[in-house]
Coordinates of C-alpha atoms in Angstrom, one line a residue:
M1 CA -15.9 7.5 32.1
T2 CA -18.2 4.7 32.9
G3 CA -21.0 6.1 30.7
R4 CA -18.6 6.5 27.7
A5 CA -17.3 2.9 28.2
G6 CA -20.8 1.6 28.3
R7 CA -21.7 3.5 25.1
N8 CA -18.6 2.2 23.4
R9 CA -19.4 -1.4 24.3
R10 CA -23.0 -0.9 23.1
S11 CA -21.7 0.5 19.8
A12 CA -19.6 -2.7 19.3
V13 CA -22.8 -4.7 19.4
G14 CA -24.2 -3.3 16.2
D15 CA -27.7 -3.6 14.8
D16 CA -28.2 -7.2 15.9
P17 CA -27.0 -8.0 19.4
V18 CA -27.8 -11.7 19.1
I19 CA -25.3 -12.1 16.3
A20 CA -22.7 -10.1 18.2
V21 CA -23.1 -12.3 21.3
Y22 CA -23.0 -15.5 19.2
Q23 CA -19.9 -14.4 17.3
E24 CA -18.1 -13.4 20.5
I25 CA -18.8 -16.8 22.1
R26 CA -17.9 -18.6 18.9
A27 CA -14.6 -16.7 18.8
R28 CA -13.8 -17.9 22.3
G29 CA -15.1 -21.5 21.7
S30 CA -16.9 -21.5 25.0
A31 CA -17.6 -18.8 27.6
D32 CA -19.6 -17.7 30.6
F33 CA -22.7 -16.2 28.9
G34 CA -23.3 -13.6 31.5
E35 CA -19.7 -12.4 31.4
V36 CA -19.9 -12.0 27.6
T37 CA -23.1 -10.0 27.6
A38 CA -21.8 -7.8 30.4
E39 CA -18.7 -7.1 28.4
L40 CA -20.9 -6.1 25.5
G41 CA -22.8 -3.7 27.7
L42 CA -26.2 -5.6 27.6
T43 CA -28.7 -5.5 30.4
A44 CA -29.7 -8.6 32.4
E45 CA -33.0 -8.6 30.7
E46 CA -31.4 -8.5 27.2
S47 CA -28.9 -11.2 28.2
G48 CA -31.7 -13.5 29.3
R49 CA -33.7 -12.9 26.1
H50 CA -30.7 -13.4 23.8
R51 CA -29.6 -16.5 25.6
A52 CA -33.0 -18.1 25.3
E53 CA -33.1 -17.3 21.5
L54 CA -29.6 -18.7 20.8
L55 CA -30.4 -21.9 22.8
R56 CA -33.7 -22.2 20.9
L57 CA -32.0 -21.9 17.6
G58 CA -29.4 -24.5 18.6
L59 CA -26.5 -22.2 18.1
L60 CA -25.4 -22.5 21.8
V61 CA -25.6 -25.5 24.1
P62 CA -24.9 -25.5 27.9
A63 CA -21.3 -26.7 28.6
G64 CA -21.6 -29.8 30.7
A65 CA -19.9 -33.1 31.5
R66 CA -19.4 -34.0 27.9
H67 CA -17.3 -30.9 27.2
A68 CA -15.1 -30.6 30.3
P69 CA -11.7 -32.4 30.5
R70 CA -11.6 -35.2 32.9
E71 CA -9.5 -33.2 35.4
E72 CA -12.2 -30.5 35.5
L73 CA -15.0 -32.8 36.5
D74 CA -16.2 -33.6 40.1
G75 CA -17.4 -37.1 40.1
G76 CA -18.4 -37.0 36.4
R77 CA -20.2 -33.6 36.8
P78 CA -19.0 -30.1 35.9
L79 CA -17.7 -27.9 38.7
P80 CA -20.2 -25.3 40.1
G81 CA -18.4 -22.4 38.4
D82 CA -19.5 -23.8 34.9
R83 CA -23.2 -23.3 35.5
D84 CA -23.6 -20.5 33.0
R85 CA -21.0 -21.6 30.6
V86 CA -22.1 -22.3 27.0
T87 CA -20.4 -23.7 23.9
A88 CA -20.9 -22.5 20.3
V89 CA -22.4 -24.8 17.6
L90 CA -21.7 -24.3 13.8
P91 CA -24.8 -22.7 12.1
E92 CA -25.1 -25.5 9.5
I93 CA -25.1 -28.2 12.2
A94 CA -27.8 -26.3 14.1
L95 CA -29.8 -26.1 10.9
L96 CA -29.3 -29.7 10.1
R97 CA -30.6 -30.7 13.6
V98 CA -33.6 -28.5 13.1
L99 CA -34.3 -30.1 9.8
D100 CA -33.9 -33.6 11.2
R101 CA -36.1 -32.9 14.2
E102 CA -38.9 -31.5 12.1
R103 CA -38.8 -33.9 9.2
G104 CA -41.0 -36.5 10.8
T105 CA -43.5 -34.2 12.4
L106 CA -44.3 -31.6 9.7
R107 CA -47.0 -33.7 8.0
E108 CA -48.8 -34.5 11.3
H109 CA -48.4 -31.2 13.1
L110 CA -49.1 -28.4 10.7
D111 CA -49.4 -26.0 13.5
R112 CA -45.7 -26.4 14.1
A113 CA -44.8 -25.4 10.5
D114 CA -44.7 -21.7 11.3
R115 CA -42.2 -22.1 14.1
F116 CA -40.1 -24.4 11.9
H117 CA -39.9 -21.9 9.1
E118 CA -39.2 -19.1 11.5
V119 CA -36.1 -21.0 12.8
V120 CA -34.9 -21.9 9.3
S121 CA -35.4 -18.3 8.3
A122 CA -33.5 -17.0 11.3
L123 CA -30.6 -19.3 10.7
T124 CA -30.4 -18.6 7.0
N125 CA -30.9 -14.9 6.9
R126 CA -29.2 -13.8 10.1
F127 CA -26.4 -16.3 10.7
L128 CA -25.5 -18.2 7.4
A129 CA -25.7 -14.9 5.5
T130 CA -23.7 -12.6 7.9
G131 CA -20.7 -12.8 5.6
G132 CA -17.0 -13.3 6.3
D133 CA -16.2 -16.3 8.4
L134 CA -19.7 -17.8 8.5
A135 CA -20.9 -17.7 4.9
D136 CA -18.3 -19.4 2.6
P137 CA -19.8 -22.7 1.6
E138 CA -16.6 -23.9 -0.2
T139 CA -13.7 -23.7 2.3
E140 CA -13.4 -22.4 5.8
V141 CA -10.5 -22.7 8.3
E142 CA -11.1 -21.8 11.9
F143 CA -8.7 -22.0 14.8
V144 CA -10.2 -23.4 18.0
A145 CA -8.3 -22.9 21.2
D146 CA -11.0 -23.8 23.8
Y147 CA -11.1 -27.5 24.7
R148 CA -14.8 -27.4 25.4
R149 CA -15.4 -26.2 21.8
I150 CA -13.4 -29.1 20.5
Q151 CA -15.5 -31.5 22.6
Q152 CA -18.6 -29.9 21.2
F153 CA -17.4 -30.5 17.7
L154 CA -16.8 -34.2 18.5
N155 CA -20.3 -34.4 19.9
D156 CA -21.8 -32.5 16.9
M157 CA -20.2 -34.9 14.5
A158 CA -22.3 -37.7 15.9
D159 CA -25.3 -35.9 14.5
F160 CA -23.7 -34.4 11.4
A161 CA -22.1 -37.5 9.9
R162 CA -24.0 -39.3 7.2
Q163 CA -21.4 -41.7 5.7
D164 CA -18.3 -42.2 7.8
I165 CA -16.1 -40.9 10.6
R166 CA -12.4 -41.6 10.4
A167 CA -9.8 -40.9 13.1
L168 CA -6.1 -41.0 13.7
S169 CA -5.2 -41.5 17.4
P170 CA -1.6 -41.7 18.5
A171 CA -2.9 -42.7 22.0
A172 CA -6.2 -43.4 23.6
P173 CA -8.1 -40.3 24.8
G174 CA -6.4 -39.0 28.0
R175 CA -8.7 -36.0 28.7
E176 CA -12.0 -37.7 27.8
L177 CA -14.0 -40.2 29.8
P178 CA -14.2 -43.6 28.1
E179 CA -18.0 -43.7 28.4
R180 CA -18.2 -40.4 26.5
V181 CA -16.3 -41.9 23.6
L182 CA -18.3 -45.1 23.6
D183 CA -21.6 -43.2 23.7
R184 CA -20.7 -41.3 20.5
D185 CA -19.7 -44.5 18.8
R186 CA -23.0 -46.2 19.6
R187 CA -25.0 -43.2 18.5
V188 CA -23.2 -42.9 15.2
I189 CA -23.0 -46.6 14.3
G190 CA -26.7 -47.0 15.3
R191 CA -27.5 -44.7 12.4
G192 CA -25.5 -46.8 9.9
V193 CA -22.5 -44.6 9.8
T194 CA -19.1 -46.3 9.4
V195 CA -16.5 -45.4 12.1
R196 CA -12.8 -46.2 11.6
S197 CA -9.9 -45.4 13.9
I198 CA -6.1 -46.0 13.7
Y199 CA -4.3 -46.3 17.0
S200 CA -0.5 -46.6 17.6
R201 CA 0.8 -50.1 18.6
H202 CA 2.0 -48.4 21.8
A203 CA -1.5 -47.5 22.8
W204 CA -2.6 -51.1 22.1
A205 CA 0.2 -52.4 24.4
Q206 CA -1.0 -50.3 27.4
P207 CA -3.7 -52.1 29.5
D208 CA -6.0 -49.0 30.0
S209 CA -6.0 -47.8 26.4
A210 CA -6.2 -51.4 25.1
D211 CA -9.3 -51.9 27.1
L212 CA -11.0 -48.8 25.5
I213 CA -9.9 -49.9 22.1
A214 CA -11.3 -53.3 22.6
R215 CA -14.6 -51.9 23.8
R216 CA -14.8 -49.6 20.8
R217 CA -14.2 -52.6 18.5
E218 CA -17.0 -54.5 20.3
A219 CA -19.3 -51.4 19.7
G220 CA -18.7 -51.8 15.9
V221 CA -15.7 -49.4 15.3
E222 CA -13.2 -50.7 12.7
I223 CA -9.8 -50.6 14.3
R224 CA -6.3 -50.8 12.8
L225 CA -2.8 -50.4 14.4
S226 CA 0.3 -48.6 13.1
T227 CA 3.8 -48.3 14.5
V228 CA 3.7 -44.6 13.9
V229 CA 0.6 -42.4 14.0
P230 CA 1.8 -38.9 13.2
M231 CA -1.0 -36.8 14.7
N232 CA -4.6 -36.7 15.9
L233 CA -7.1 -36.3 13.1
V234 CA -10.9 -36.6 12.8
L235 CA -12.7 -36.6 9.4
V236 CA -16.5 -36.4 8.9
D237 CA -17.7 -37.4 5.5
D238 CA -16.1 -35.1 2.9
H239 CA -17.1 -32.0 4.7
L240 CA -15.4 -31.6 8.1
A241 CA -11.9 -32.2 9.5
L242 CA -10.4 -31.5 12.9
V243 CA -6.6 -31.3 12.9
P244 CA -4.2 -30.2 15.7
A245 CA -2.7 -26.7 15.5
D246 CA 0.6 -28.3 16.7
P247 CA 0.9 -32.1 16.5
D248 CA 3.6 -32.0 19.2
D249 CA 1.5 -29.9 21.7
R250 CA -2.0 -31.1 22.6
D251 CA -2.7 -27.9 24.4
A252 CA -2.1 -25.7 21.4
G253 CA -5.7 -26.1 20.2
A254 CA -7.0 -27.4 16.9
V255 CA -8.0 -26.2 13.4
L256 CA -11.5 -26.9 12.1
V257 CA -11.6 -27.3 8.3
R258 CA -14.8 -27.2 6.4
G259 CA -15.3 -27.8 2.7
P260 CA -14.5 -30.7 0.4
A261 CA -11.6 -28.9 -1.4
L262 CA -9.3 -29.3 1.7
V263 CA -11.0 -32.2 3.4
R264 CA -10.4 -34.5 0.4
S265 CA -6.7 -34.1 0.8
Y266 CA -6.8 -35.1 4.4
R267 CA -9.0 -38.1 3.4
A268 CA -6.4 -39.3 0.9
F269 CA -3.7 -39.0 3.6
Y270 CA -6.0 -41.0 5.9
E271 CA -6.6 -43.8 3.4
H272 CA -2.8 -44.2 2.9
C273 CA -2.4 -44.6 6.7
W274 CA -5.3 -47.0 6.8
Y275 CA -3.9 -49.4 4.2
A276 CA -0.4 -49.2 5.7
A277 CA -1.8 -50.1 9.1
A278 CA -2.5 -53.7 10.4
P279 CA -5.8 -55.1 11.7
C280 CA -6.2 -55.1 15.4
P281 CA -5.2 -58.6 16.8
E282 CA -6.8 -60.6 19.5
G283 CA -5.2 -61.7 22.8
D284 CA -3.4 -60.3 25.8
A285 CA -2.4 -56.7 25.5
A286 CA 1.3 -57.1 26.4
Q287 CA 1.6 -60.2 24.1
R288 CA -0.2 -58.3 21.3
G289 CA 2.6 -55.8 21.4
A290 CA 5.2 -58.5 20.9
E291 CA 3.2 -60.2 18.1
A292 CA 2.9 -56.8 16.3
L293 CA 6.7 -56.5 15.9
T294 CA 8.3 -57.6 12.7
E295 CA 10.9 -60.3 12.5
Q296 CA 13.6 -57.7 11.9
Q297 CA 12.4 -55.7 15.0
H298 CA 12.5 -58.8 17.1
A299 CA 16.1 -59.5 16.0
V300 CA 17.2 -55.9 16.8
L301 CA 15.5 -56.2 20.2
R302 CA 17.3 -59.4 21.1
M303 CA 20.6 -57.9 20.0
L304 CA 20.1 -54.8 22.0
G305 CA 19.3 -57.0 25.0
A306 CA 22.6 -58.7 24.5
G307 CA 24.4 -55.4 24.6
M308 CA 25.4 -55.3 20.9
K309 CA 26.4 -52.0 19.3
D310 CA 24.7 -50.6 16.2
E311 CA 27.6 -51.5 13.9
R312 CA 27.4 -55.2 14.9
I313 CA 23.6 -55.2 14.6
A314 CA 23.9 -53.8 11.1
R315 CA 26.5 -56.4 10.0
A316 CA 24.4 -59.2 11.5
L317 CA 21.3 -58.1 9.7
G318 CA 23.0 -57.0 6.5
V319 CA 21.5 -53.6 6.7
S320 CA 22.8 -50.0 6.9
L321 CA 23.4 -48.1 10.2
R322 CA 20.6 -45.8 9.2
T323 CA 18.1 -48.7 9.0
V324 CA 19.3 -49.9 12.5
S325 CA 18.7 -46.4 13.9
R326 CA 15.2 -46.3 12.5
L327 CA 14.4 -49.8 13.9
V328 CA 15.7 -48.8 17.3
A329 CA 13.7 -45.6 17.3
E330 CA 10.5 -47.5 16.4
L331 CA 11.1 -50.0 19.2
M332 CA 11.7 -47.1 21.7
Q333 CA 8.4 -45.6 20.6
E334 CA 6.6 -48.9 20.8
L335 CA 7.9 -49.4 24.4
N336 CA 7.5 -45.7 25.3
T337 CA 11.0 -45.3 26.5
A338 CA 13.6 -42.6 26.2
S339 CA 16.8 -44.8 26.2
R340 CA 17.9 -48.1 24.6
F341 CA 18.7 -49.6 28.0
E342 CA 15.2 -48.8 29.3
A343 CA 13.8 -50.3 26.2
G344 CA 15.6 -53.6 26.8
V345 CA 14.5 -53.7 30.4
R346 CA 10.9 -53.0 29.6
A347 CA 10.9 -55.6 26.8
A348 CA 12.3 -58.2 29.1
R349 CA 9.7 -57.5 31.7
R350 CA 7.0 -58.0 29.1
G351 CA 8.5 -61.3 28.0
W352 CA 9.3 -60.0 24.5
L353 CA 12.8 -61.4 24.6
D354 CA 11.7 -65.0 25.3

């Protein structure tokens, strides 16, 4: 039985075990390299050789502190069990990095030209031309469930972007270390790439997230605020988009979209959100939240604090009950509360009713 199982695993590898290993790890997002090669029936010697080749081509990178969620780090370092974990990199990004790395040295180091062409040939002939999910240059949609793979994409975009990076953020990153975010910002902006981000007003009113937003602005990120930010979204030039698989469940994974045909639609949506949002104001975080409210929202908040019912508020403002319900829902979201009473209490504590 063991022999037949081993032969069946070996047959699944096909003619090129390197491609089989890469595709398996890419399908998982990130994985323990030794476990994957063992499941495919490869020997330890084969596993080591293929790991070295994939790392050399830039198609795999060791998973480290920049990939792990905050709760999986020990003092900023990955836990010991992640020592052999690797994360997949898109073939075109690996190729782009090779081209960038070699561009400035080809003229001076002709002896390195053979190795450069060997890498380009390997990427082009063996990985970009393997067909199916890796070869379509126009449009590709890929579901990514592993958080480390999502983090690898966010890291890759810092090298891939040539024009701009645009992001929607309902809240400040909860699973990422702030320094990780700021490091990406500095790398990208240092190359002349424009970085823009839209945050919710609620995030701006919270001290911790307001601090990160302010630091990102100091680093050169263009920041705007909106009462409602519908979902997380990252756009890189006209070529890449990272959108949530389920906007209401951050653990549901993400969808990686490649190709201008789809990305342009997300870009148009982002531009609408950007022009509907307001510039990020200066001042104390709690007071910033109050200043961000409209005059109508201020009036509704004061009336709620006085215990008035929706009907009286609607008559006082000369608006419909539906408009009052919408304004109350916006205030509850701004104050991050589940009830009107709690919203009134929290607004009073912040001095918004003065």
